[in-house]
Amino acid sequence: MTAIASKAPQGSFFWRLSKKFDFAAERVIPDPLVFCLIFTVVLFFCGVLLTDSSAIDMAQYWYDGIWSQIAFAFQMSFMVVCCAVAARSPQIAAGLNKLARLVRRPVSAVLMLMVFGYLASFVNWAFALIVTPVLAVALSKRIPGLHFPMLIAAGYSTMILGQCLSPTGTVFALLASPDHFLAGKIGAIAQTETTYNPANIVIWVVLAVITVAIAIMALPPAHEVVEFREETEARPEAEAGSAEQSGRSFADRLNGSRLLMWAIGVLGVVMIVNTVATKGLFSSLTLNFVIFVFLVLNFFLYSTPLKFITAYRDNLKLATDVMIQFPFYGGIAGMMAQSGMAVAVVGFFTSLATADTLPLYTYYATSFVNLFIPSQGGQWIVQGDITVDAALLLGADLNLVINAFVYGDQATNLLQPLYVIPALAVVGMRLKDVWGYMAFLWCIWFVVTSVALVLVPKFF
């Protein structure tokens, strides 16, 4: 990325405000790995000092938590690589360039990116997480004047907020099943009551519109724009292709076999179609299924085994941060959950609540706990029982409390760097490049959501 130097006005109020966050992030925010190491140390001592857990107990919780996330770490790493390989293919690049040609001005580009991000997130969060920054790159290459860090932060926010109205949201889907672990207390709750109740729809629309408006109003003046700069790196595909063409041996012909690629690709397509036909589209959209779709797509995008494996080798380095850091966050979640600190935090907030204010305090409690347990399903396992008990005891609107839980779980993903790491890896950015803008958006969400959770339900 490179800054455009010229004299220009200071920009809008929202741009100047966002710069204060960016200024702080540039000097304070370390590498994402340092984040999780600090969280680990802080939680370890808090557990020893504030709970009945001994130092050995906390160490054991940390150890157990690390290994509980190994499968998820591999899933996320594989997803990053598969999506990056697809996104960097000539065919996908050409398609995104055609989409980018539909807009010509920065405002239109921001609007397109965010609408695309919301729609993609409704389908699946992992799909939106990777494809949205890829579209941001395509737009930035074509349209001058786009501030790339803000574009990435705004696009990432659509993935987060989209989960609050998505039928594939973990908690919404879990509670709709008849055999979830709280079914004895509350039964199965249809998504028409949780995801799509009127109050939640209104709150979501308000937040979505405000986020888009802020992203547009916070566009910088020309002299402060930081544009996307593509790293130039050797692409051995041409060499691979020439090797295939010049190869005369049987092994060379196998390395250049299109038939093998098509055979595996067609087999994958059969399984994709069969899965959707059997389970339905939304029930099929698990993390494994999304990864598999991109894997199969790559068999068609890269026509020979040699080109295929070369593309994966070139992109494997993008998975480094994900592979290392996800297990560490598993250790953090293990300490938070098994020591009882998570339940204590939730209990403190719910003890302050009434029937009318429980959604608000649930939002606060969940936002805090999500900093240490950045998994909606895992957090619901820890927090769900006490949250439901409080709602039943106080006679609060359970559906709204569930909505507040989801908003809290998603909101602090703007502060917690775990899920933005894959998106940054795909576009080659550092956390400090975008964290200030993410924190800026979180502050706005915090105020708007707090007000909305109190006022909007009064109209329904």
Short mmCIF file of C-alpha atoms in Angstrom, two decimals:
data_model
loop_
_atom_site.label_atom_id
_atom_site.label_comp_id
_atom_site.label_asym_id
_atom_site.label_seq_id
_atom_site.Cartn_x
_atom_site.Cartn_y
_atom_site.Cartn_z
CA MET A 1 0.00 0.00 0.00
CA THR A 2 1.16 3.50 -0.67
CA ALA A 3 -0.06 6.93 0.41
CA ILE A 4 -1.03 9.56 -2.15
CA ALA A 5 0.69 12.83 -1.30
CA SER A 6 -1.03 16.11 -2.14
CA LYS A 7 -2.59 19.03 -0.33
CA ALA A 8 -6.29 18.65 0.40
CA PRO A 9 -8.90 19.46 3.06
CA GLN A 10 -8.90 17.65 6.37
CA GLY A 11 -11.85 15.45 5.44
CA SER A 12 -15.19 14.80 7.13
CA PHE A 13 -15.83 14.67 10.84
CA PHE A 14 -16.09 10.87 10.71
CA TRP A 15 -12.78 10.58 8.85
CA ARG A 16 -11.02 12.76 11.42
CA LEU A 17 -12.59 10.71 14.21
CA SER A 18 -11.56 7.40 12.65
CA LYS A 19 -7.99 8.72 12.29
CA LYS A 20 -7.69 9.05 16.06
CA PHE A 21 -8.34 5.32 16.38
CA ASP A 22 -5.94 4.56 13.55
CA PHE A 23 -3.26 6.75 15.16
CA ALA A 24 -3.56 4.80 18.41
CA ALA A 25 -3.58 1.44 16.63
CA GLU A 26 -0.41 2.22 14.69
CA ARG A 27 1.51 2.76 17.93
CA VAL A 28 -0.20 0.36 20.30
CA ILE A 29 -1.48 -2.67 18.41
CA PRO A 30 1.12 -5.46 18.22
CA ASP A 31 1.16 -8.53 16.00
CA PRO A 32 -1.97 -10.69 16.49
CA LEU A 33 0.13 -13.39 18.13
CA VAL A 34 1.08 -10.95 20.88
CA PHE A 35 -2.63 -10.34 21.50
CA CYS A 36 -3.31 -13.97 22.32
CA LEU A 37 -0.12 -14.34 24.37
CA ILE A 38 -1.13 -11.34 26.52
CA PHE A 39 -4.66 -12.73 26.91
CA THR A 40 -3.16 -16.07 27.96
CA VAL A 41 -0.97 -14.56 30.68
CA VAL A 42 -3.69 -12.22 32.00
CA LEU A 43 -6.32 -14.96 32.18
CA PHE A 44 -3.92 -17.37 33.84
CA PHE A 45 -3.24 -15.01 36.73
CA CYS A 46 -6.87 -13.90 36.97
CA GLY A 47 -7.91 -17.53 37.25
CA VAL A 48 -5.42 -18.20 40.02
CA LEU A 49 -6.24 -15.01 41.95
CA LEU A 50 -10.02 -14.74 41.42
CA THR A 51 -11.24 -18.35 41.31
CA ASP A 52 -10.66 -21.55 43.25
CA SER A 53 -8.38 -22.84 40.48
CA SER A 54 -4.73 -23.47 41.29
CA ALA A 55 -1.86 -22.65 38.97
CA ILE A 56 -1.72 -26.31 37.93
CA ASP A 57 -5.48 -26.28 37.27
CA MET A 58 -5.21 -23.21 35.03
CA ALA A 59 -2.28 -24.74 33.18
CA GLN A 60 -4.33 -27.89 32.61
CA TYR A 61 -7.33 -25.87 31.34
CA TRP A 62 -5.00 -24.07 28.96
CA TYR A 63 -3.43 -27.31 27.73
CA ASP A 64 -6.79 -29.01 27.19
CA GLY A 65 -8.14 -25.97 25.37
CA ILE A 66 -5.22 -25.84 22.94
CA TRP A 67 -5.88 -29.35 21.68
CA SER A 68 -9.63 -28.81 21.54
CA GLN A 69 -9.08 -26.34 18.66
CA ILE A 70 -6.66 -28.31 16.51
CA ALA A 71 -9.35 -29.52 14.12
CA PHE A 72 -10.82 -26.02 13.83
CA ALA A 73 -7.36 -24.56 13.25
CA PHE A 74 -6.80 -26.94 10.36
CA GLN A 75 -10.26 -26.18 8.93
CA MET A 76 -9.62 -22.45 8.98
CA SER A 77 -6.11 -22.83 7.59
CA PHE A 78 -7.31 -25.07 4.78
CA MET A 79 -10.16 -22.65 4.07
CA VAL A 80 -7.76 -19.71 3.78
CA VAL A 81 -5.51 -21.57 1.36
CA CYS A 82 -8.33 -23.01 -0.77
CA CYS A 83 -10.09 -19.64 -1.01
CA ALA A 84 -6.87 -17.79 -1.76
CA VAL A 85 -5.95 -20.26 -4.50
CA ALA A 86 -9.38 -19.77 -6.07
CA ALA A 87 -9.35 -16.00 -5.65
CA ARG A 88 -5.94 -15.67 -7.32
CA SER A 89 -6.86 -17.75 -10.33
CA PRO A 90 -7.06 -15.90 -13.67
CA GLN A 91 -10.73 -16.84 -14.10
CA ILE A 92 -11.90 -15.48 -10.73
CA ALA A 93 -9.79 -12.36 -11.16
CA ALA A 94 -11.43 -11.73 -14.53
CA GLY A 95 -14.90 -12.21 -13.03
CA LEU A 96 -14.24 -9.83 -10.15
CA ASN A 97 -12.85 -7.26 -12.56
CA LYS A 98 -16.10 -7.43 -14.54
CA LEU A 99 -18.06 -6.91 -11.34
CA ALA A 100 -15.81 -3.98 -10.39
CA ARG A 101 -16.50 -2.34 -13.76
CA LEU A 102 -20.12 -1.83 -12.70
CA VAL A 103 -19.06 1.06 -10.43
CA ARG A 104 -16.82 4.03 -11.14
CA ARG A 105 -16.67 6.12 -7.97
CA PRO A 106 -15.43 5.39 -4.43
CA VAL A 107 -18.87 5.84 -2.88
CA SER A 108 -20.43 3.36 -5.29
CA ALA A 109 -17.57 0.94 -4.70
CA VAL A 110 -18.05 1.03 -0.91
CA LEU A 111 -21.79 0.49 -1.33
CA MET A 112 -21.25 -2.45 -3.69
CA LEU A 113 -18.69 -4.06 -1.38
CA MET A 114 -20.88 -3.83 1.69
CA VAL A 115 -24.07 -5.03 0.02
CA PHE A 116 -22.08 -7.92 -1.44
CA GLY A 117 -20.64 -8.64 2.03
CA TYR A 118 -24.06 -8.72 3.69
CA LEU A 119 -25.47 -11.05 1.05
CA ALA A 120 -22.42 -13.32 1.22
CA SER A 121 -22.65 -13.47 5.00
CA PHE A 122 -26.29 -14.53 4.85
CA VAL A 123 -25.09 -17.54 2.86
CA ASN A 124 -22.11 -18.40 5.08
CA TRP A 125 -19.72 -16.43 7.28
CA ALA A 126 -16.60 -18.23 6.04
CA PHE A 127 -17.50 -17.53 2.42
CA ALA A 128 -18.01 -13.84 3.20
CA LEU A 129 -14.82 -13.63 5.26
CA ILE A 130 -12.60 -14.54 2.32
CA VAL A 131 -14.49 -13.41 -0.78
CA THR A 132 -15.28 -9.88 0.47
CA PRO A 133 -11.63 -8.75 0.80
CA VAL A 134 -10.90 -10.32 -2.59
CA LEU A 135 -13.62 -8.12 -4.10
CA ALA A 136 -12.13 -5.15 -2.23
CA VAL A 137 -8.83 -5.79 -4.01
CA ALA A 138 -10.56 -5.90 -7.39
CA LEU A 139 -12.35 -2.62 -6.69
CA SER A 140 -9.18 -0.95 -5.42
CA LYS A 141 -7.22 -1.93 -8.52
CA ARG A 142 -9.84 -0.37 -10.77
CA ILE A 143 -11.11 2.68 -8.86
CA PRO A 144 -8.62 5.30 -7.62
CA GLY A 145 -9.23 7.05 -4.32
CA LEU A 146 -10.35 4.01 -2.30
CA HIS A 147 -8.79 3.86 1.17
CA PHE A 148 -7.91 0.19 1.32
CA PRO A 149 -7.62 -0.30 5.13
CA MET A 150 -11.07 1.23 5.68
CA LEU A 151 -12.43 -0.87 2.82
CA ILE A 152 -11.17 -4.08 4.42
CA ALA A 153 -12.53 -3.09 7.85
CA ALA A 154 -15.93 -2.16 6.40
CA GLY A 155 -16.10 -5.38 4.40
CA TYR A 156 -15.15 -7.43 7.47
CA SER A 157 -17.90 -5.72 9.47
CA THR A 158 -20.49 -6.96 6.98
CA MET A 159 -19.45 -10.55 7.66
CA ILE A 160 -19.87 -9.96 11.39
CA LEU A 161 -23.17 -8.11 11.26
CA GLY A 162 -24.58 -10.45 8.62
CA GLN A 163 -24.46 -13.30 11.13
CA CYS A 164 -27.04 -11.50 13.28
CA LEU A 165 -29.66 -12.02 10.57
CA SER A 166 -28.31 -15.14 8.85
CA PRO A 167 -30.19 -18.45 8.87
CA THR A 168 -26.80 -20.16 9.09
CA GLY A 169 -25.92 -18.41 12.39
CA THR A 170 -24.69 -21.00 14.89
CA VAL A 171 -27.01 -20.27 17.82
CA PHE A 172 -30.07 -19.61 15.66
CA ALA A 173 -29.61 -22.93 13.86
CA LEU A 174 -28.79 -24.76 17.11
CA LEU A 175 -31.93 -23.59 18.93
CA ALA A 176 -34.12 -24.53 15.97
CA SER A 177 -33.05 -28.18 16.31
CA PRO A 178 -35.17 -30.34 18.66
CA ASP A 179 -32.21 -31.96 20.43
CA HIS A 180 -30.09 -28.97 21.55
CA PHE A 181 -28.79 -29.10 25.10
CA LEU A 182 -31.37 -26.62 26.48
CA ALA A 183 -34.37 -28.21 24.76
CA GLY A 184 -35.69 -29.45 28.11
CA LYS A 185 -36.10 -25.85 29.29
CA ILE A 186 -37.14 -23.94 26.20
CA GLY A 187 -37.83 -26.54 23.50
CA ALA A 188 -36.96 -25.92 19.87
CA ILE A 189 -37.36 -22.30 18.78
CA ALA A 190 -38.03 -21.65 15.10
CA GLN A 191 -35.90 -19.07 13.34
CA THR A 192 -39.03 -17.04 12.61
CA GLU A 193 -38.99 -16.26 16.34
CA THR A 194 -35.26 -15.80 16.91
CA THR A 195 -33.58 -14.71 13.69
CA TYR A 196 -36.56 -13.03 12.06
CA ASN A 197 -38.61 -11.55 14.87
CA PRO A 198 -39.62 -7.93 14.07
CA ALA A 199 -37.44 -6.30 16.73
CA ASN A 200 -34.31 -8.09 15.50
CA ILE A 201 -34.99 -7.16 11.89
CA VAL A 202 -35.37 -3.49 12.81
CA ILE A 203 -32.21 -3.47 14.94
CA TRP A 204 -30.24 -5.17 12.18
CA VAL A 205 -31.44 -2.78 9.46
CA VAL A 206 -30.58 0.23 11.64
CA LEU A 207 -27.07 -1.07 12.29
CA ALA A 208 -26.51 -2.06 8.65
CA VAL A 209 -27.62 1.29 7.28
CA ILE A 210 -25.59 3.24 9.84
CA THR A 211 -22.49 1.12 9.12
CA VAL A 212 -22.76 1.74 5.37
CA ALA A 213 -23.36 5.45 5.94
CA ILE A 214 -20.35 5.74 8.28
CA ALA A 215 -18.11 3.87 5.83
CA ILE A 216 -19.10 6.30 3.07
CA MET A 217 -18.88 9.43 5.22
CA ALA A 218 -15.49 8.35 6.58
CA LEU A 219 -13.83 8.27 3.15
CA PRO A 220 -10.59 10.26 3.43
CA PRO A 221 -9.46 13.29 1.45
CA ALA A 222 -7.30 12.44 -1.56
CA HIS A 223 -3.94 13.19 0.07
CA GLU A 224 -4.59 10.68 2.88
CA VAL A 225 -5.79 7.77 0.78
CA VAL A 226 -3.84 4.54 1.23
CA GLU A 227 -4.32 2.47 -1.88
CA PHE A 228 -3.87 -1.23 -2.37
CA ARG A 229 -0.44 -2.24 -3.64
CA GLU A 230 -0.06 -5.75 -4.92
CA GLU A 231 3.09 -7.52 -3.88
CA THR A 232 5.07 -8.70 -6.85
CA GLU A 233 6.15 -12.24 -6.45
CA ALA A 234 7.32 -14.94 -8.77
CA ARG A 235 4.45 -16.93 -10.23
CA PRO A 236 5.81 -20.26 -11.39
CA GLU A 237 2.61 -21.20 -13.24
CA ALA A 238 4.09 -20.24 -16.59
CA GLU A 239 7.14 -22.33 -15.87
CA ALA A 240 4.89 -25.20 -14.81
CA GLY A 241 2.93 -24.88 -18.02
CA SER A 242 6.04 -24.93 -20.18
CA ALA A 243 7.32 -27.94 -18.29
CA GLU A 244 4.06 -29.73 -19.02
CA GLN A 245 4.25 -28.88 -22.69
CA SER A 246 7.88 -29.85 -23.09
CA GLY A 247 7.69 -32.98 -20.96
CA ARG A 248 7.95 -36.24 -22.93
CA SER A 249 8.02 -38.85 -20.18
CA PHE A 250 5.01 -40.71 -18.83
CA ALA A 251 5.42 -38.89 -15.50
CA ASP A 252 5.38 -35.51 -17.26
CA ARG A 253 2.20 -36.42 -19.07
CA LEU A 254 0.54 -37.39 -15.78
CA ASN A 255 1.64 -34.11 -14.20
CA GLY A 256 -0.03 -32.29 -17.08
CA SER A 257 -3.16 -34.46 -17.23
CA ARG A 258 -6.38 -32.51 -17.57
CA LEU A 259 -8.38 -35.73 -17.47
CA LEU A 260 -7.37 -36.43 -13.87
CA MET A 261 -8.39 -32.94 -12.76
CA TRP A 262 -11.76 -33.15 -14.49
CA ALA A 263 -12.45 -36.62 -13.08
CA ILE A 264 -11.87 -35.49 -9.48
CA GLY A 265 -13.70 -32.22 -10.10
CA VAL A 266 -16.78 -33.99 -11.47
CA LEU A 267 -16.77 -36.38 -8.50
CA GLY A 268 -16.73 -33.36 -6.19
CA VAL A 269 -19.59 -31.70 -8.06
CA VAL A 270 -21.67 -34.87 -7.69
CA MET A 271 -21.15 -34.78 -3.93
CA ILE A 272 -21.98 -31.07 -3.72
CA VAL A 273 -25.23 -31.55 -5.63
CA ASN A 274 -26.12 -34.66 -3.64
CA THR A 275 -25.49 -32.91 -0.31
CA VAL A 276 -27.66 -29.91 -1.22
CA ALA A 277 -30.42 -32.16 -2.62
CA THR A 278 -30.40 -34.32 0.51
CA LYS A 279 -30.04 -31.68 3.24
CA GLY A 280 -31.19 -28.47 1.60
CA LEU A 281 -29.02 -25.46 0.83
CA PHE A 282 -28.83 -23.77 4.23
CA SER A 283 -28.44 -27.02 6.17
CA SER A 284 -25.57 -27.96 3.87
CA LEU A 285 -23.58 -24.79 4.45
CA THR A 286 -21.23 -26.07 7.13
CA LEU A 287 -17.63 -24.92 7.29
CA ASN A 288 -16.46 -28.23 5.81
CA PHE A 289 -18.91 -27.91 2.92
CA VAL A 290 -17.78 -24.38 2.08
CA ILE A 291 -14.13 -25.48 2.09
CA PHE A 292 -15.00 -28.44 -0.10
CA VAL A 293 -16.77 -26.21 -2.64
CA PHE A 294 -13.62 -24.10 -3.04
CA LEU A 295 -11.41 -27.20 -3.21
CA VAL A 296 -13.54 -28.68 -6.00
CA LEU A 297 -13.66 -25.34 -7.80
CA ASN A 298 -9.88 -25.27 -7.87
CA PHE A 299 -9.78 -28.57 -9.79
CA PHE A 300 -11.49 -26.73 -12.64
CA LEU A 301 -9.66 -23.41 -12.24
CA TYR A 302 -6.23 -25.08 -12.40
CA SER A 303 -6.31 -27.45 -15.32
CA THR A 304 -3.42 -29.77 -14.45
CA PRO A 305 -2.10 -31.42 -11.27
CA LEU A 306 1.19 -29.49 -11.57
CA LYS A 307 -0.53 -26.10 -11.77
CA PHE A 308 -2.88 -27.12 -8.94
CA ILE A 309 -0.18 -28.13 -6.47
CA THR A 310 2.02 -25.17 -7.44
CA ALA A 311 -0.83 -22.77 -6.63
CA TYR A 312 -1.31 -24.40 -3.22
CA ARG A 313 2.40 -24.27 -2.45
CA ASP A 314 2.45 -20.57 -3.31
CA ASN A 315 -0.42 -19.83 -0.91
CA LEU A 316 0.35 -22.11 2.03
CA LYS A 317 2.24 -19.33 3.83
CA LEU A 318 -1.08 -17.47 4.20
CA ALA A 319 -2.21 -20.09 6.71
CA THR A 320 0.72 -19.56 9.11
CA ASP A 321 -0.94 -17.09 11.49
CA VAL A 322 -4.21 -19.02 11.52
CA MET A 323 -2.58 -22.37 12.21
CA ILE A 324 -0.50 -20.98 15.08
CA GLN A 325 -3.01 -18.67 16.75
CA PHE A 326 -6.29 -20.61 16.72
CA PRO A 327 -4.99 -23.26 19.15
CA PHE A 328 -3.78 -20.50 21.48
CA TYR A 329 -7.26 -19.00 21.54
CA GLY A 330 -8.55 -22.47 22.31
CA GLY A 331 -6.32 -22.44 25.37
CA ILE A 332 -7.68 -19.03 26.37
CA ALA A 333 -11.26 -20.25 25.96
CA GLY A 334 -10.43 -23.34 28.02
CA MET A 335 -9.15 -21.25 30.93
CA MET A 336 -12.11 -18.86 30.75
CA ALA A 337 -14.72 -21.61 30.65
CA GLN A 338 -13.32 -24.29 32.95
CA SER A 339 -12.19 -21.92 35.70
CA GLY A 340 -15.71 -20.50 35.97
CA MET A 341 -14.68 -16.94 35.07
CA ALA A 342 -17.05 -16.81 32.09
CA VAL A 343 -20.06 -17.83 34.17
CA ALA A 344 -19.06 -15.35 36.89
CA VAL A 345 -18.97 -12.49 34.37
CA VAL A 346 -22.37 -13.41 32.95
CA GLY A 347 -23.81 -13.85 36.43
CA PHE A 348 -22.60 -10.40 37.46
CA PHE A 349 -24.30 -8.68 34.54
CA THR A 350 -27.55 -10.63 34.79
CA SER A 351 -27.77 -9.92 38.52
CA LEU A 352 -28.11 -6.22 37.63
CA ALA A 353 -30.90 -6.77 35.13
CA THR A 354 -34.69 -6.56 35.09
CA ALA A 355 -37.02 -8.13 32.54
CA ASP A 356 -36.70 -5.05 30.34
CA THR A 357 -32.94 -4.58 30.67
CA LEU A 358 -31.82 -8.21 30.50
CA PRO A 359 -31.21 -8.05 26.72
CA LEU A 360 -28.95 -5.03 27.24
CA TYR A 361 -26.93 -6.65 30.03
CA THR A 362 -26.73 -9.88 28.04
CA TYR A 363 -25.22 -7.86 25.21
CA TYR A 364 -22.61 -6.39 27.57
CA ALA A 365 -21.76 -9.73 29.17
CA THR A 366 -21.49 -11.54 25.85
CA SER A 367 -19.37 -8.79 24.33
CA PHE A 368 -16.86 -9.14 27.16
CA VAL A 369 -16.77 -12.94 27.22
CA ASN A 370 -16.35 -13.08 23.43
CA LEU A 371 -12.96 -11.39 23.77
CA PHE A 372 -11.75 -14.62 25.39
CA ILE A 373 -14.07 -17.24 23.85
CA PRO A 374 -14.35 -16.12 20.21
CA SER A 375 -16.66 -18.93 19.14
CA GLN A 376 -20.41 -18.44 19.10
CA GLY A 377 -21.17 -22.11 19.64
CA GLY A 378 -18.55 -22.50 22.35
CA GLN A 379 -19.68 -19.34 24.09
CA TRP A 380 -23.32 -20.45 24.04
CA ILE A 381 -22.34 -23.74 25.70
CA VAL A 382 -20.70 -21.76 28.51
CA GLN A 383 -23.19 -18.91 28.75
CA GLY A 384 -26.45 -20.27 27.40
CA ASP A 385 -27.72 -22.05 30.50
CA ILE A 386 -27.35 -19.10 32.89
CA THR A 387 -28.69 -16.68 30.27
CA VAL A 388 -31.82 -18.75 29.64
CA ASP A 389 -32.36 -19.24 33.39
CA ALA A 390 -32.19 -15.48 33.94
CA ALA A 391 -34.66 -14.84 31.12
CA LEU A 392 -37.14 -17.38 32.48
CA LEU A 393 -36.76 -16.14 36.07
CA LEU A 394 -37.25 -12.47 35.18
CA GLY A 395 -39.93 -13.09 32.57
CA ALA A 396 -37.84 -11.39 29.88
CA ASP A 397 -38.38 -11.77 26.15
CA LEU A 398 -36.25 -14.86 25.52
CA ASN A 399 -36.03 -14.29 21.77
CA LEU A 400 -34.71 -10.77 22.26
CA VAL A 401 -32.23 -12.03 24.85
CA ILE A 402 -30.96 -14.54 22.29
CA ASN A 403 -30.66 -11.75 19.73
CA ALA A 404 -28.70 -9.67 22.24
CA PHE A 405 -26.38 -12.62 22.83
CA VAL A 406 -25.67 -12.91 19.09
CA TYR A 407 -25.05 -9.15 18.70
CA GLY A 408 -22.64 -9.20 21.64
CA ASP A 409 -20.84 -12.27 20.35
CA GLN A 410 -20.37 -10.68 16.93
CA ALA A 411 -19.65 -7.07 17.93
CA THR A 412 -16.38 -7.62 19.75
CA ASN A 413 -15.04 -9.61 16.81
CA LEU A 414 -14.19 -6.08 15.67
CA LEU A 415 -11.82 -5.84 18.63
CA GLN A 416 -10.80 -9.48 18.94
CA PRO A 417 -8.41 -10.13 16.02
CA LEU A 418 -8.93 -13.87 15.58
CA TYR A 419 -11.38 -13.94 12.68
CA VAL A 420 -9.90 -11.04 10.75
CA ILE A 421 -6.56 -12.86 10.49
CA PRO A 422 -7.62 -15.04 7.52
CA ALA A 423 -8.96 -11.99 5.65
CA LEU A 424 -5.74 -10.07 6.26
CA ALA A 425 -3.66 -13.02 5.12
CA VAL A 426 -5.44 -13.15 1.77
CA VAL A 427 -4.70 -9.46 1.01
CA GLY A 428 -1.29 -9.28 2.68
CA MET A 429 -2.10 -6.72 5.41
CA ARG A 430 -1.10 -6.28 9.04
CA LEU A 431 -3.57 -6.10 11.91
CA LYS A 432 -2.46 -2.56 12.84
CA ASP A 433 -3.41 -1.41 9.32
CA VAL A 434 -7.10 -2.05 9.97
CA TRP A 435 -7.63 -2.44 13.72
CA GLY A 436 -8.15 1.27 14.35
CA TYR A 437 -11.02 1.39 11.87
CA MET A 438 -12.49 -1.79 13.31
CA ALA A 439 -12.40 -0.27 16.81
CA PHE A 440 -13.99 2.91 15.43
CA LEU A 441 -16.90 0.87 14.00
CA TRP A 442 -17.23 -1.08 17.26
CA CYS A 443 -17.69 2.12 19.26
CA ILE A 444 -20.50 3.16 16.95
CA TRP A 445 -22.10 -0.27 17.15
CA PHE A 446 -21.83 -0.29 20.93
CA VAL A 447 -23.79 2.94 21.28
CA VAL A 448 -26.37 2.19 18.60
CA THR A 449 -27.00 -1.39 19.75
CA SER A 450 -27.30 -0.37 23.40
CA VAL A 451 -29.94 2.23 22.54
CA ALA A 452 -31.73 -0.08 20.10
CA LEU A 453 -32.01 -2.99 22.57
CA VAL A 454 -33.82 -0.68 24.99
CA LEU A 455 -36.01 1.33 22.61
CA VAL A 456 -36.92 -0.92 19.68
CA PRO A 457 -38.71 -3.66 21.70
CA LYS A 458 -41.12 -1.04 23.08
CA PHE A 459 -42.73 -0.84 19.63
CA PHE A 460 -43.47 -4.55 19.37
#
